[in-house]
Amino acid sequence: MNLNPLEQIGWSEFFSNQLSGQAAKKFIVARIAGQHRKHLEVWTAEEARTLSVAKCAPPEPLVIGDWILLNPSTLRLEKLLERYSLLKRQAAGKQQSVQLIGANVDTLFILSSCNQDFNLGRLERYIALALNTDVEPVLILTKADLSASHKDYVIQAQTLYDPMKIIALDARDQNVAQRLSPWLQPGKTIAVLGSSGVGKSSLASSLGADPQRVAAVRAGDQKGRHTTTWRSMHRLNGGALLIDNPGIRELRLVECERGVERLFSDLLEFAQCRYADCRHLQEPSCGVLAAVESGQLSERRWLSYQKLLAEQAGCESQSESFH
């Protein structure tokens, strides 16, 4: 596949349709490839540049993966192009603010280890996050080489979202790229999310990203000591682009009703209820509650659905620790 320099970093017809021929010649087209507190790293068709966040003076928050137009003389931001996908969450802490994770992402690699890190409730949140913005979720179960029961983790994960692909592997294995090749197409963008210590940096290195030192795993909890402290985009050997993110301790969904509904589409198939506005809580003649009672639907999944819906409605502010 012969891609031009902009296509190699993710440019597509979706973005070119937003530009007039004059604008394309007047401005520098750039993609945000690194996000730090005071500066941004951007890629253009010709080179990599560093921009001061203050100098950019964006009218709205920028995030890694964004496409922007720069004034060629001042390098000031002139325009933020429309995104075709945007991953976001509620910021950690007591503040009710939204934190952007990545833009214009095609696939989300959700990483979880085959050990005590594995948590169905947490995984459901990651999946909903992706589905909310039409990003394909792919679950990667790392440290499968250290678990004699890694197939049990796969079986549990298969109950979460039937269309999702699940790959159990050792993130350091030399065949990782081959196993993940369907999603590593040239010009495609993959974001990686997961808790600290699950092997995100090891996976990135195995896929050909810039090497980052990963200390030996602690024997007690099997967690690597390396922690990514900022978001960065890497060019992979096969031409795909990978966004590495810091480890996430808690994932609170925000503006994610669509993702929750898509994640629990199997549950909603039972929603042959007496009342059209049934909330599937305690209403009489509720098809979902009947399915739970009969064992056709697990109580854990029903509780998780209600938990995430309540959060989206602003009724709760607890995080995944509920599960």
PDB file of C-alpha atoms in Angstrom:
ATOM      1  CA  MET A   1       0.000   0.000   0.000  1.00  0.00           C
ATOM      2  CA  ASN A   2       1.511   3.288  -1.126  1.00  0.00           C
ATOM      3  CA  LEU A   3       0.510   6.084   1.217  1.00  0.00           C
ATOM      4  CA  ASN A   4       1.553   9.707   0.942  1.00  0.00           C
ATOM      5  CA  PRO A   5       3.334  11.260   3.949  1.00  0.00           C
ATOM      6  CA  LEU A   6       0.129  12.586   5.551  1.00  0.00           C
ATOM      7  CA  GLU A   7      -1.728   9.306   5.024  1.00  0.00           C
ATOM      8  CA  GLN A   8       1.134   7.535   6.758  1.00  0.00           C
ATOM      9  CA  ILE A   9       0.274   9.431   9.943  1.00  0.00           C
ATOM     10  CA  GLY A  10      -3.478   8.854   9.683  1.00  0.00           C
ATOM     11  CA  TRP A  11      -4.785  11.396   7.172  1.00  0.00           C
ATOM     12  CA  SER A  12      -7.869  10.334   5.234  1.00  0.00           C
ATOM     13  CA  GLU A  13     -10.644  11.627   3.020  1.00  0.00           C
ATOM     14  CA  PHE A  14     -12.636  12.466   6.156  1.00  0.00           C
ATOM     15  CA  PHE A  15     -10.165  15.283   6.877  1.00  0.00           C
ATOM     16  CA  SER A  16      -9.436  16.392   3.326  1.00  0.00           C
ATOM     17  CA  ASN A  17     -13.174  16.962   2.826  1.00  0.00           C
ATOM     18  CA  GLN A  18     -12.995  19.585   5.573  1.00  0.00           C
ATOM     19  CA  LEU A  19     -10.443  21.663   3.654  1.00  0.00           C
ATOM     20  CA  SER A  20     -10.763  23.833   0.612  1.00  0.00           C
ATOM     21  CA  GLY A  21      -7.913  23.705  -1.854  1.00  0.00           C
ATOM     22  CA  GLN A  22      -6.825  27.156  -0.715  1.00  0.00           C
ATOM     23  CA  ALA A  23      -6.730  26.200   2.968  1.00  0.00           C
ATOM     24  CA  ALA A  24      -4.619  23.148   2.215  1.00  0.00           C
ATOM     25  CA  LYS A  25      -1.987  25.370   0.612  1.00  0.00           C
ATOM     26  CA  LYS A  26      -2.245  28.237   3.090  1.00  0.00           C
ATOM     27  CA  PHE A  27      -1.719  26.309   6.328  1.00  0.00           C
ATOM     28  CA  ILE A  28       0.510  23.568   7.685  1.00  0.00           C
ATOM     29  CA  VAL A  29      -1.453  20.393   8.310  1.00  0.00           C
ATOM     30  CA  ALA A  30      -0.232  18.672  11.480  1.00  0.00           C
ATOM     31  CA  ARG A  31      -1.208  15.879  13.826  1.00  0.00           C
ATOM     32  CA  ILE A  32      -0.665  15.985  17.571  1.00  0.00           C
ATOM     33  CA  ALA A  33       1.711  13.117  18.388  1.00  0.00           C
ATOM     34  CA  GLY A  34       2.795  13.967  21.921  1.00  0.00           C
ATOM     35  CA  GLN A  35       1.097  15.767  24.777  1.00  0.00           C
ATOM     36  CA  HIS A  36       2.987  17.246  27.704  1.00  0.00           C
ATOM     37  CA  ARG A  37       2.055  19.828  30.280  1.00  0.00           C
ATOM     38  CA  LYS A  38       3.628  22.834  28.524  1.00  0.00           C
ATOM     39  CA  HIS A  39       4.228  21.680  24.969  1.00  0.00           C
ATOM     40  CA  LEU A  40       2.885  19.548  22.161  1.00  0.00           C
ATOM     41  CA  GLU A  41       4.755  17.390  19.700  1.00  0.00           C
ATOM     42  CA  VAL A  42       3.230  17.464  16.221  1.00  0.00           C
ATOM     43  CA  TRP A  43       3.928  15.623  12.994  1.00  0.00           C
ATOM     44  CA  THR A  44       3.602  17.218   9.586  1.00  0.00           C
ATOM     45  CA  ALA A  45       4.150  15.742   6.149  1.00  0.00           C
ATOM     46  CA  GLU A  46       7.799  16.810   6.325  1.00  0.00           C
ATOM     47  CA  GLU A  47       8.945  16.813   9.937  1.00  0.00           C
ATOM     48  CA  ALA A  48       8.256  16.675  13.659  1.00  0.00           C
ATOM     49  CA  ARG A  49       7.859  19.960  15.540  1.00  0.00           C
ATOM     50  CA  THR A  50       7.464  21.082  19.151  1.00  0.00           C
ATOM     51  CA  LEU A  51       4.835  23.693  19.931  1.00  0.00           C
ATOM     52  CA  SER A  52       4.216  25.672  23.091  1.00  0.00           C
ATOM     53  CA  VAL A  53       0.740  25.026  24.472  1.00  0.00           C
ATOM     54  CA  ALA A  54       0.472  28.695  25.403  1.00  0.00           C
ATOM     55  CA  LYS A  55       1.437  29.735  21.892  1.00  0.00           C
ATOM     56  CA  CYS A  56      -1.161  27.473  20.342  1.00  0.00           C
ATOM     57  CA  ALA A  57      -3.908  29.142  22.412  1.00  0.00           C
ATOM     58  CA  PRO A  58      -6.494  26.512  21.424  1.00  0.00           C
ATOM     59  CA  PRO A  59     -10.163  27.606  21.583  1.00  0.00           C
ATOM     60  CA  GLU A  60     -10.995  24.157  22.990  1.00  0.00           C
ATOM     61  CA  PRO A  61      -8.921  21.385  24.574  1.00  0.00           C
ATOM     62  CA  LEU A  62      -6.615  19.500  22.243  1.00  0.00           C
ATOM     63  CA  VAL A  63      -5.654  15.869  22.605  1.00  0.00           C
ATOM     64  CA  ILE A  64      -3.223  13.446  21.063  1.00  0.00           C
ATOM     65  CA  GLY A  65      -4.447  12.265  17.671  1.00  0.00           C
ATOM     66  CA  ASP A  66      -6.033  15.609  16.757  1.00  0.00           C
ATOM     67  CA  TRP A  67      -5.471  17.106  13.324  1.00  0.00           C
ATOM     68  CA  ILE A  68      -4.819  20.859  13.324  1.00  0.00           C
ATOM     69  CA  LEU A  69      -3.977  23.660  10.904  1.00  0.00           C
ATOM     70  CA  LEU A  70      -1.018  25.893  11.771  1.00  0.00           C
ATOM     71  CA  ASN A  71      -0.027  29.329  10.540  1.00  0.00           C
ATOM     72  CA  PRO A  72       3.250  28.685   8.674  1.00  0.00           C
ATOM     73  CA  SER A  73       4.795  31.963   9.882  1.00  0.00           C
ATOM     74  CA  THR A  74       3.872  31.949  13.564  1.00  0.00           C
ATOM     75  CA  LEU A  75       3.006  28.254  14.101  1.00  0.00           C
ATOM     76  CA  ARG A  76      -0.119  29.416  15.890  1.00  0.00           C
ATOM     77  CA  LEU A  77      -3.158  27.175  15.787  1.00  0.00           C
ATOM     78  CA  GLU A  78      -5.651  28.308  13.146  1.00  0.00           C
ATOM     79  CA  LYS A  79      -8.153  25.456  13.215  1.00  0.00           C
ATOM     80  CA  LEU A  80      -8.914  22.140  14.878  1.00  0.00           C
ATOM     81  CA  LEU A  81     -10.360  19.688  12.361  1.00  0.00           C
ATOM     82  CA  GLU A  82     -13.465  17.694  13.180  1.00  0.00           C
ATOM     83  CA  ARG A  83     -12.744  14.325  14.805  1.00  0.00           C
ATOM     84  CA  TYR A  84     -14.249  11.041  13.666  1.00  0.00           C
ATOM     85  CA  SER A  85     -13.784   9.514  17.109  1.00  0.00           C
ATOM     86  CA  LEU A  86     -12.974  10.835  20.565  1.00  0.00           C
ATOM     87  CA  LEU A  87     -12.152   8.804  23.669  1.00  0.00           C
ATOM     88  CA  LYS A  88     -12.882  10.649  26.906  1.00  0.00           C
ATOM     89  CA  ARG A  89     -13.585   9.993  30.559  1.00  0.00           C
ATOM     90  CA  GLN A  90     -14.463  11.840  33.726  1.00  0.00           C
ATOM     91  CA  ALA A  91     -11.278  13.202  35.240  1.00  0.00           C
ATOM     92  CA  ALA A  92     -10.006  11.468  38.357  1.00  0.00           C
ATOM     93  CA  GLY A  93     -10.664  13.153  41.675  1.00  0.00           C
ATOM     94  CA  LYS A  94     -13.590  15.178  42.933  1.00  0.00           C
ATOM     95  CA  GLN A  95     -13.725  17.561  39.982  1.00  0.00           C
ATOM     96  CA  GLN A  96     -16.561  16.839  37.564  1.00  0.00           C
ATOM     97  CA  SER A  97     -14.466  17.683  34.508  1.00  0.00           C
ATOM     98  CA  VAL A  98     -13.961  15.724  31.301  1.00  0.00           C
ATOM     99  CA  GLN A  99     -10.523  14.414  30.373  1.00  0.00           C
ATOM    100  CA  LEU A 100      -9.792  13.704  26.718  1.00  0.00           C
ATOM    101  CA  ILE A 101      -7.813  10.510  26.057  1.00  0.00           C
ATOM    102  CA  GLY A 102      -7.305  10.348  22.296  1.00  0.00           C
ATOM    103  CA  ALA A 103      -8.857  11.468  19.016  1.00  0.00           C
ATOM    104  CA  ASN A 104      -9.278   9.901  15.596  1.00  0.00           C
ATOM    105  CA  VAL A 105      -8.659   6.409  16.941  1.00  0.00           C
ATOM    106  CA  ASP A 106      -9.660   3.317  14.935  1.00  0.00           C
ATOM    107  CA  THR A 107      -9.025   0.557  17.491  1.00  0.00           C
ATOM    108  CA  LEU A 108      -8.748   0.436  21.267  1.00  0.00           C
ATOM    109  CA  PHE A 109      -6.418  -2.218  22.671  1.00  0.00           C
ATOM    110  CA  ILE A 110      -7.744  -2.905  26.171  1.00  0.00           C
ATOM    111  CA  LEU A 111      -5.004  -4.531  28.235  1.00  0.00           C
ATOM    112  CA  SER A 112      -5.602  -6.646  31.309  1.00  0.00           C
ATOM    113  CA  SER A 113      -3.353  -9.231  32.905  1.00  0.00           C
ATOM    114  CA  CYS A 114      -4.224 -12.848  33.597  1.00  0.00           C
ATOM    115  CA  ASN A 115      -3.928 -12.254  37.329  1.00  0.00           C
ATOM    116  CA  GLN A 116      -5.536 -10.144  40.048  1.00  0.00           C
ATOM    117  CA  ASP A 117      -5.753  -7.168  37.670  1.00  0.00           C
ATOM    118  CA  PHE A 118      -8.537  -8.924  35.729  1.00  0.00           C
ATOM    119  CA  ASN A 119     -11.889  -7.317  36.588  1.00  0.00           C
ATOM    120  CA  LEU A 120     -15.080  -7.758  34.540  1.00  0.00           C
ATOM    121  CA  GLY A 121     -16.633  -4.493  35.708  1.00  0.00           C
ATOM    122  CA  ARG A 122     -13.542  -2.519  34.727  1.00  0.00           C
ATOM    123  CA  LEU A 123     -13.384  -4.199  31.324  1.00  0.00           C
ATOM    124  CA  GLU A 124     -17.017  -3.331  30.651  1.00  0.00           C
ATOM    125  CA  ARG A 125     -16.150   0.316  31.168  1.00  0.00           C
ATOM    126  CA  TYR A 126     -13.310   0.198  28.647  1.00  0.00           C
ATOM    127  CA  ILE A 127     -15.535  -1.534  26.102  1.00  0.00           C
ATOM    128  CA  ALA A 128     -18.329   1.022  26.541  1.00  0.00           C
ATOM    129  CA  LEU A 129     -15.775   3.811  26.186  1.00  0.00           C
ATOM    130  CA  ALA A 130     -14.799   2.461  22.753  1.00  0.00           C
ATOM    131  CA  LEU A 131     -18.302   1.608  21.535  1.00  0.00           C
ATOM    132  CA  ASN A 132     -19.559   5.062  22.441  1.00  0.00           C
ATOM    133  CA  THR A 133     -17.504   6.612  19.664  1.00  0.00           C
ATOM    134  CA  ASP A 134     -17.447   3.738  17.118  1.00  0.00           C
ATOM    135  CA  VAL A 135     -13.932   2.576  18.004  1.00  0.00           C
ATOM    136  CA  GLU A 136     -13.367  -1.183  17.784  1.00  0.00           C
ATOM    137  CA  PRO A 137     -12.478  -2.694  21.168  1.00  0.00           C
ATOM    138  CA  VAL A 138      -9.925  -5.517  21.232  1.00  0.00           C
ATOM    139  CA  LEU A 139      -9.172  -7.174  24.562  1.00  0.00           C
ATOM    140  CA  ILE A 140      -5.564  -8.258  25.052  1.00  0.00           C
ATOM    141  CA  LEU A 141      -4.968 -10.493  28.049  1.00  0.00           C
ATOM    142  CA  THR A 142      -1.293 -10.193  28.917  1.00  0.00           C
ATOM    143  CA  LYS A 143       0.959 -12.414  31.036  1.00  0.00           C
ATOM    144  CA  ALA A 144      -0.826 -15.490  29.713  1.00  0.00           C
ATOM    145  CA  ASP A 145       2.538 -17.248  29.860  1.00  0.00           C
ATOM    146  CA  LEU A 146       2.514 -16.853  33.656  1.00  0.00           C
ATOM    147  CA  SER A 147      -0.983 -18.231  34.162  1.00  0.00           C
ATOM    148  CA  ALA A 148      -1.934 -21.887  33.896  1.00  0.00           C
ATOM    149  CA  SER A 149      -5.588 -20.810  33.786  1.00  0.00           C
ATOM    150  CA  HIS A 150      -5.429 -18.092  31.114  1.00  0.00           C
ATOM    151  CA  LYS A 151      -8.175 -19.874  29.138  1.00  0.00           C
ATOM    152  CA  ASP A 152     -10.517 -19.308  32.073  1.00  0.00           C
ATOM    153  CA  TYR A 153      -9.934 -15.568  31.782  1.00  0.00           C
ATOM    154  CA  VAL A 154     -10.784 -15.730  28.080  1.00  0.00           C
ATOM    155  CA  ILE A 155     -14.017 -17.599  28.813  1.00  0.00           C
ATOM    156  CA  GLN A 156     -15.054 -14.988  31.377  1.00  0.00           C
ATOM    157  CA  ALA A 157     -14.243 -12.117  29.012  1.00  0.00           C
ATOM    158  CA  GLN A 158     -16.305 -13.674  26.230  1.00  0.00           C
ATOM    159  CA  THR A 159     -19.453 -12.950  28.243  1.00  0.00           C
ATOM    160  CA  LEU A 160     -18.919  -9.190  28.040  1.00  0.00           C
ATOM    161  CA  TYR A 161     -19.402  -8.283  24.364  1.00  0.00           C
ATOM    162  CA  ASP A 162     -19.765 -11.053  21.825  1.00  0.00           C
ATOM    163  CA  PRO A 163     -18.316  -9.258  18.735  1.00  0.00           C
ATOM    164  CA  MET A 164     -15.104  -8.321  20.579  1.00  0.00           C
ATOM    165  CA  LYS A 165     -11.906 -10.174  19.714  1.00  0.00           C
ATOM    166  CA  ILE A 166      -9.917 -11.490  22.676  1.00  0.00           C
ATOM    167  CA  ILE A 167      -6.206 -12.298  22.438  1.00  0.00           C
ATOM    168  CA  ALA A 168      -4.240 -13.929  25.280  1.00  0.00           C
ATOM    169  CA  LEU A 169      -0.483 -13.506  24.950  1.00  0.00           C
ATOM    170  CA  ASP A 170       2.893 -12.637  26.385  1.00  0.00           C
ATOM    171  CA  ALA A 171       3.438  -8.958  25.502  1.00  0.00           C
ATOM    172  CA  ARG A 172       7.174  -9.630  25.000  1.00  0.00           C
ATOM    173  CA  ASP A 173       6.705 -12.515  22.554  1.00  0.00           C
ATOM    174  CA  GLN A 174       8.253 -12.067  19.120  1.00  0.00           C
ATOM    175  CA  ASN A 175       4.998 -13.159  17.422  1.00  0.00           C
ATOM    176  CA  VAL A 176       2.876 -10.402  18.965  1.00  0.00           C
ATOM    177  CA  ALA A 177       2.811  -8.285  15.794  1.00  0.00           C
ATOM    178  CA  GLN A 178       1.676 -11.231  13.713  1.00  0.00           C
ATOM    179  CA  ARG A 179      -1.165 -12.055  16.094  1.00  0.00           C
ATOM    180  CA  LEU A 180      -2.357  -8.451  16.145  1.00  0.00           C
ATOM    181  CA  SER A 181      -1.778  -7.812  12.431  1.00  0.00           C
ATOM    182  CA  PRO A 182      -5.495  -7.380  11.514  1.00  0.00           C
ATOM    183  CA  TRP A 183      -5.505  -4.105  13.443  1.00  0.00           C
ATOM    184  CA  LEU A 184      -1.996  -2.916  12.554  1.00  0.00           C
ATOM    185  CA  GLN A 185      -2.699  -1.677   9.047  1.00  0.00           C
ATOM    186  CA  PRO A 186      -0.664   1.270   7.653  1.00  0.00           C
ATOM    187  CA  GLY A 187      -2.097   4.632   8.648  1.00  0.00           C
ATOM    188  CA  LYS A 188      -4.498   3.198  11.222  1.00  0.00           C
ATOM    189  CA  THR A 189      -4.439   4.504  14.788  1.00  0.00           C
ATOM    190  CA  ILE A 190      -4.599   2.264  17.854  1.00  0.00           C
ATOM    191  CA  ALA A 191      -4.905   3.509  21.427  1.00  0.00           C
ATOM    192  CA  VAL A 192      -3.722   1.358  24.338  1.00  0.00           C
ATOM    193  CA  LEU A 193      -5.436   1.575  27.720  1.00  0.00           C
ATOM    194  CA  GLY A 194      -5.128  -0.409  30.922  1.00  0.00           C
ATOM    195  CA  SER A 195      -3.950  -0.283  34.493  1.00  0.00           C
ATOM    196  CA  SER A 196      -0.315   0.349  35.350  1.00  0.00           C
ATOM    197  CA  GLY A 197       1.855  -2.739  35.168  1.00  0.00           C
ATOM    198  CA  VAL A 198      -0.218  -4.784  32.712  1.00  0.00           C
ATOM    199  CA  GLY A 199       2.403  -4.663  29.942  1.00  0.00           C
ATOM    200  CA  LYS A 200       1.415  -1.656  27.804  1.00  0.00           C
ATOM    201  CA  SER A 201       5.017  -0.517  27.289  1.00  0.00           C
ATOM    202  CA  SER A 202       6.228  -4.074  26.685  1.00  0.00           C
ATOM    203  CA  LEU A 203       3.540  -4.499  24.042  1.00  0.00           C
ATOM    204  CA  ALA A 204       4.461  -1.211  22.401  1.00  0.00           C
ATOM    205  CA  SER A 205       8.117  -2.255  22.248  1.00  0.00           C
ATOM    206  CA  SER A 206       7.212  -5.640  20.767  1.00  0.00           C
ATOM    207  CA  LEU A 207       5.232  -3.872  18.054  1.00  0.00           C
ATOM    208  CA  GLY A 208       8.207  -1.715  17.114  1.00  0.00           C
ATOM    209  CA  ALA A 209       7.498   1.479  19.036  1.00  0.00           C
ATOM    210  CA  ASP A 210      10.327   3.506  20.500  1.00  0.00           C
ATOM    211  CA  PRO A 211      11.861   1.297  23.177  1.00  0.00           C
ATOM    212  CA  GLN A 212      11.141   2.253  26.767  1.00  0.00           C
ATOM    213  CA  ARG A 213      12.871   0.661  29.706  1.00  0.00           C
ATOM    214  CA  VAL A 214      10.647  -1.696  31.644  1.00  0.00           C
ATOM    215  CA  ALA A 215      12.034  -2.811  34.975  1.00  0.00           C
ATOM    216  CA  ALA A 216      11.769  -6.403  36.161  1.00  0.00           C
ATOM    217  CA  VAL A 217       8.350  -7.440  37.361  1.00  0.00           C
ATOM    218  CA  ARG A 218       7.868  -7.485  41.118  1.00  0.00           C
ATOM    219  CA  ALA A 219       7.394 -11.057  42.257  1.00  0.00           C
ATOM    220  CA  GLY A 220       4.553 -10.246  44.622  1.00  0.00           C
ATOM    221  CA  ASP A 221       2.073  -8.636  42.247  1.00  0.00           C
ATOM    222  CA  GLN A 222       3.544  -9.312  38.772  1.00  0.00           C
ATOM    223  CA  LYS A 223       3.472  -5.613  37.895  1.00  0.00           C
ATOM    224  CA  GLY A 224       6.122  -3.891  35.817  1.00  0.00           C
ATOM    225  CA  ARG A 225       7.709  -0.817  37.341  1.00  0.00           C
ATOM    226  CA  HIS A 226       7.723   1.317  34.203  1.00  0.00           C
ATOM    227  CA  THR A 227       4.942   3.884  34.061  1.00  0.00           C
ATOM    228  CA  THR A 228       4.121   6.087  31.074  1.00  0.00           C
ATOM    229  CA  THR A 229       3.653   9.597  32.428  1.00  0.00           C
ATOM    230  CA  TRP A 230       2.453  11.336  29.263  1.00  0.00           C
ATOM    231  CA  ARG A 231       0.604  10.447  26.083  1.00  0.00           C
ATOM    232  CA  SER A 232       2.719   9.683  23.045  1.00  0.00           C
ATOM    233  CA  MET A 233       2.155   8.401  19.529  1.00  0.00           C
ATOM    234  CA  HIS A 234       4.514   5.844  17.993  1.00  0.00           C
ATOM    235  CA  ARG A 235       5.018   4.668  14.422  1.00  0.00           C
ATOM    236  CA  LEU A 236       4.995   0.883  14.363  1.00  0.00           C
ATOM    237  CA  ASN A 237       6.997  -1.356  12.072  1.00  0.00           C
ATOM    238  CA  GLY A 238       4.039  -2.210   9.854  1.00  0.00           C
ATOM    239  CA  GLY A 239       2.962   1.405   9.405  1.00  0.00           C
ATOM    240  CA  ALA A 240       0.234   1.632  12.055  1.00  0.00           C
ATOM    241  CA  LEU A 241       0.242   4.322  14.738  1.00  0.00           C
ATOM    242  CA  LEU A 242       0.011   3.537  18.440  1.00  0.00           C
ATOM    243  CA  ILE A 243      -1.046   5.926  21.199  1.00  0.00           C
ATOM    244  CA  ASP A 244       0.409   4.957  24.571  1.00  0.00           C
ATOM    245  CA  ASN A 245      -1.370   6.323  27.624  1.00  0.00           C
ATOM    246  CA  PRO A 246      -0.518   6.455  31.330  1.00  0.00           C
ATOM    247  CA  GLY A 247      -1.975   3.671  33.446  1.00  0.00           C
ATOM    248  CA  ILE A 248      -5.543   4.272  34.578  1.00  0.00           C
ATOM    249  CA  ARG A 249      -6.440   3.599  38.199  1.00  0.00           C
ATOM    250  CA  GLU A 250     -10.145   4.251  37.808  1.00  0.00           C
ATOM    251  CA  LEU A 251     -12.289   4.783  34.751  1.00  0.00           C
ATOM    252  CA  ARG A 252     -15.380   6.882  35.184  1.00  0.00           C
ATOM    253  CA  LEU A 253     -17.477   7.119  32.055  1.00  0.00           C
ATOM    254  CA  VAL A 254     -18.907  10.431  30.932  1.00  0.00           C
ATOM    255  CA  GLU A 255     -21.414  11.181  28.166  1.00  0.00           C
ATOM    256  CA  CYS A 256     -21.341   7.486  27.366  1.00  0.00           C
ATOM    257  CA  GLU A 257     -25.006   6.463  27.199  1.00  0.00           C
ATOM    258  CA  ARG A 258     -24.648   5.172  23.642  1.00  0.00           C
ATOM    259  CA  GLY A 259     -21.672   3.021  24.579  1.00  0.00           C
ATOM    260  CA  VAL A 260     -23.501   1.518  27.557  1.00  0.00           C
ATOM    261  CA  GLU A 261     -26.547   0.678  25.445  1.00  0.00           C
ATOM    262  CA  ARG A 262     -24.390  -0.984  22.791  1.00  0.00           C
ATOM    263  CA  LEU A 263     -22.390  -2.941  25.364  1.00  0.00           C
ATOM    264  CA  PHE A 264     -25.557  -4.319  26.961  1.00  0.00           C
ATOM    265  CA  SER A 265     -27.483  -4.961  23.746  1.00  0.00           C
ATOM    266  CA  ASP A 266     -27.831  -8.613  24.797  1.00  0.00           C
ATOM    267  CA  LEU A 267     -29.571  -7.537  27.999  1.00  0.00           C
ATOM    268  CA  LEU A 268     -31.924  -5.219  26.126  1.00  0.00           C
ATOM    269  CA  GLU A 269     -33.054  -8.084  23.925  1.00  0.00           C
ATOM    270  CA  PHE A 270     -35.058  -9.232  26.950  1.00  0.00           C
ATOM    271  CA  ALA A 271     -36.738  -5.839  27.304  1.00  0.00           C
ATOM    272  CA  GLN A 272     -40.213  -7.033  26.288  1.00  0.00           C
ATOM    273  CA  CYS A 273     -41.743  -5.109  29.151  1.00  0.00           C
ATOM    274  CA  ARG A 274     -45.271  -3.975  29.955  1.00  0.00           C
ATOM    275  CA  TYR A 275     -44.217  -0.332  30.100  1.00  0.00           C
ATOM    276  CA  ALA A 276     -42.395   1.378  27.253  1.00  0.00           C
ATOM    277  CA  ASP A 277     -40.373   3.504  29.708  1.00  0.00           C
ATOM    278  CA  CYS A 278     -39.437   0.561  31.944  1.00  0.00           C
ATOM    279  CA  ARG A 279     -36.106   1.109  33.707  1.00  0.00           C
ATOM    280  CA  HIS A 280     -35.708  -2.600  34.492  1.00  0.00           C
ATOM    281  CA  LEU A 281     -35.398  -1.907  38.224  1.00  0.00           C
ATOM    282  CA  GLN A 282     -38.513  -3.087  40.014  1.00  0.00           C
ATOM    283  CA  GLU A 283     -41.347  -2.456  37.580  1.00  0.00           C
ATOM    284  CA  PRO A 284     -43.982  -5.208  37.214  1.00  0.00           C
ATOM    285  CA  SER A 285     -43.894  -7.428  34.108  1.00  0.00           C
ATOM    286  CA  CYS A 286     -40.317  -6.406  33.281  1.00  0.00           C
ATOM    287  CA  GLY A 287     -38.750  -8.730  30.721  1.00  0.00           C
ATOM    288  CA  VAL A 288     -35.203  -8.023  31.891  1.00  0.00           C
ATOM    289  CA  LEU A 289     -35.977  -8.806  35.540  1.00  0.00           C
ATOM    290  CA  ALA A 290     -37.759 -11.967  34.445  1.00  0.00           C
ATOM    291  CA  ALA A 291     -34.645 -13.024  32.538  1.00  0.00           C
ATOM    292  CA  VAL A 292     -32.497 -12.442  35.638  1.00  0.00           C
ATOM    293  CA  GLU A 293     -34.869 -14.437  37.801  1.00  0.00           C
ATOM    294  CA  SER A 294     -34.955 -17.333  35.339  1.00  0.00           C
ATOM    295  CA  GLY A 295     -31.180 -17.413  35.004  1.00  0.00           C
ATOM    296  CA  GLN A 296     -31.151 -16.418  31.316  1.00  0.00           C
ATOM    297  CA  LEU A 297     -29.323 -13.241  32.305  1.00  0.00           C
ATOM    298  CA  SER A 298     -26.714 -13.013  35.041  1.00  0.00           C
ATOM    299  CA  GLU A 299     -27.461 -10.823  38.030  1.00  0.00           C
ATOM    300  CA  ARG A 300     -23.917  -9.427  37.892  1.00  0.00           C
ATOM    301  CA  ARG A 301     -24.463  -8.155  34.357  1.00  0.00           C
ATOM    302  CA  TRP A 302     -27.823  -6.607  35.233  1.00  0.00           C
ATOM    303  CA  LEU A 303     -26.302  -4.854  38.257  1.00  0.00           C
ATOM    304  CA  SER A 304     -23.426  -3.582  36.131  1.00  0.00           C
ATOM    305  CA  TYR A 305     -25.854  -2.189  33.554  1.00  0.00           C
ATOM    306  CA  GLN A 306     -27.833  -0.379  36.236  1.00  0.00           C
ATOM    307  CA  LYS A 307     -24.635   0.928  37.814  1.00  0.00           C
ATOM    308  CA  LEU A 308     -23.343   2.452  34.579  1.00  0.00           C
ATOM    309  CA  LEU A 309     -26.731   3.912  33.644  1.00  0.00           C
ATOM    310  CA  ALA A 310     -27.031   5.529  37.063  1.00  0.00           C
ATOM    311  CA  GLU A 311     -23.607   7.111  36.693  1.00  0.00           C
ATOM    312  CA  GLN A 312     -24.508   8.504  33.292  1.00  0.00           C
ATOM    313  CA  ALA A 313     -27.639  10.013  34.764  1.00  0.00           C
ATOM    314  CA  GLY A 314     -25.559  11.670  37.468  1.00  0.00           C
ATOM    315  CA  CYS A 315     -27.109   9.567  40.216  1.00  0.00           C
ATOM    316  CA  GLU A 316     -23.794   8.124  41.346  1.00  0.00           C
ATOM    317  CA  SER A 317     -20.157   9.103  41.214  1.00  0.00           C
ATOM    318  CA  GLN A 318     -18.525   5.896  42.316  1.00  0.00           C
ATOM    319  CA  SER A 319     -15.958   4.262  40.073  1.00  0.00           C
ATOM    320  CA  GLU A 320     -15.196   0.717  39.030  1.00  0.00           C
ATOM    321  CA  SER A 321     -14.301  -0.190  42.623  1.00  0.00           C
ATOM    322  CA  PHE A 322     -18.002  -1.047  43.006  1.00  0.00           C
ATOM    323  CA  HIS A 323     -17.444  -4.280  41.091  1.00  0.00           C
TER     324      HIS A 323
END
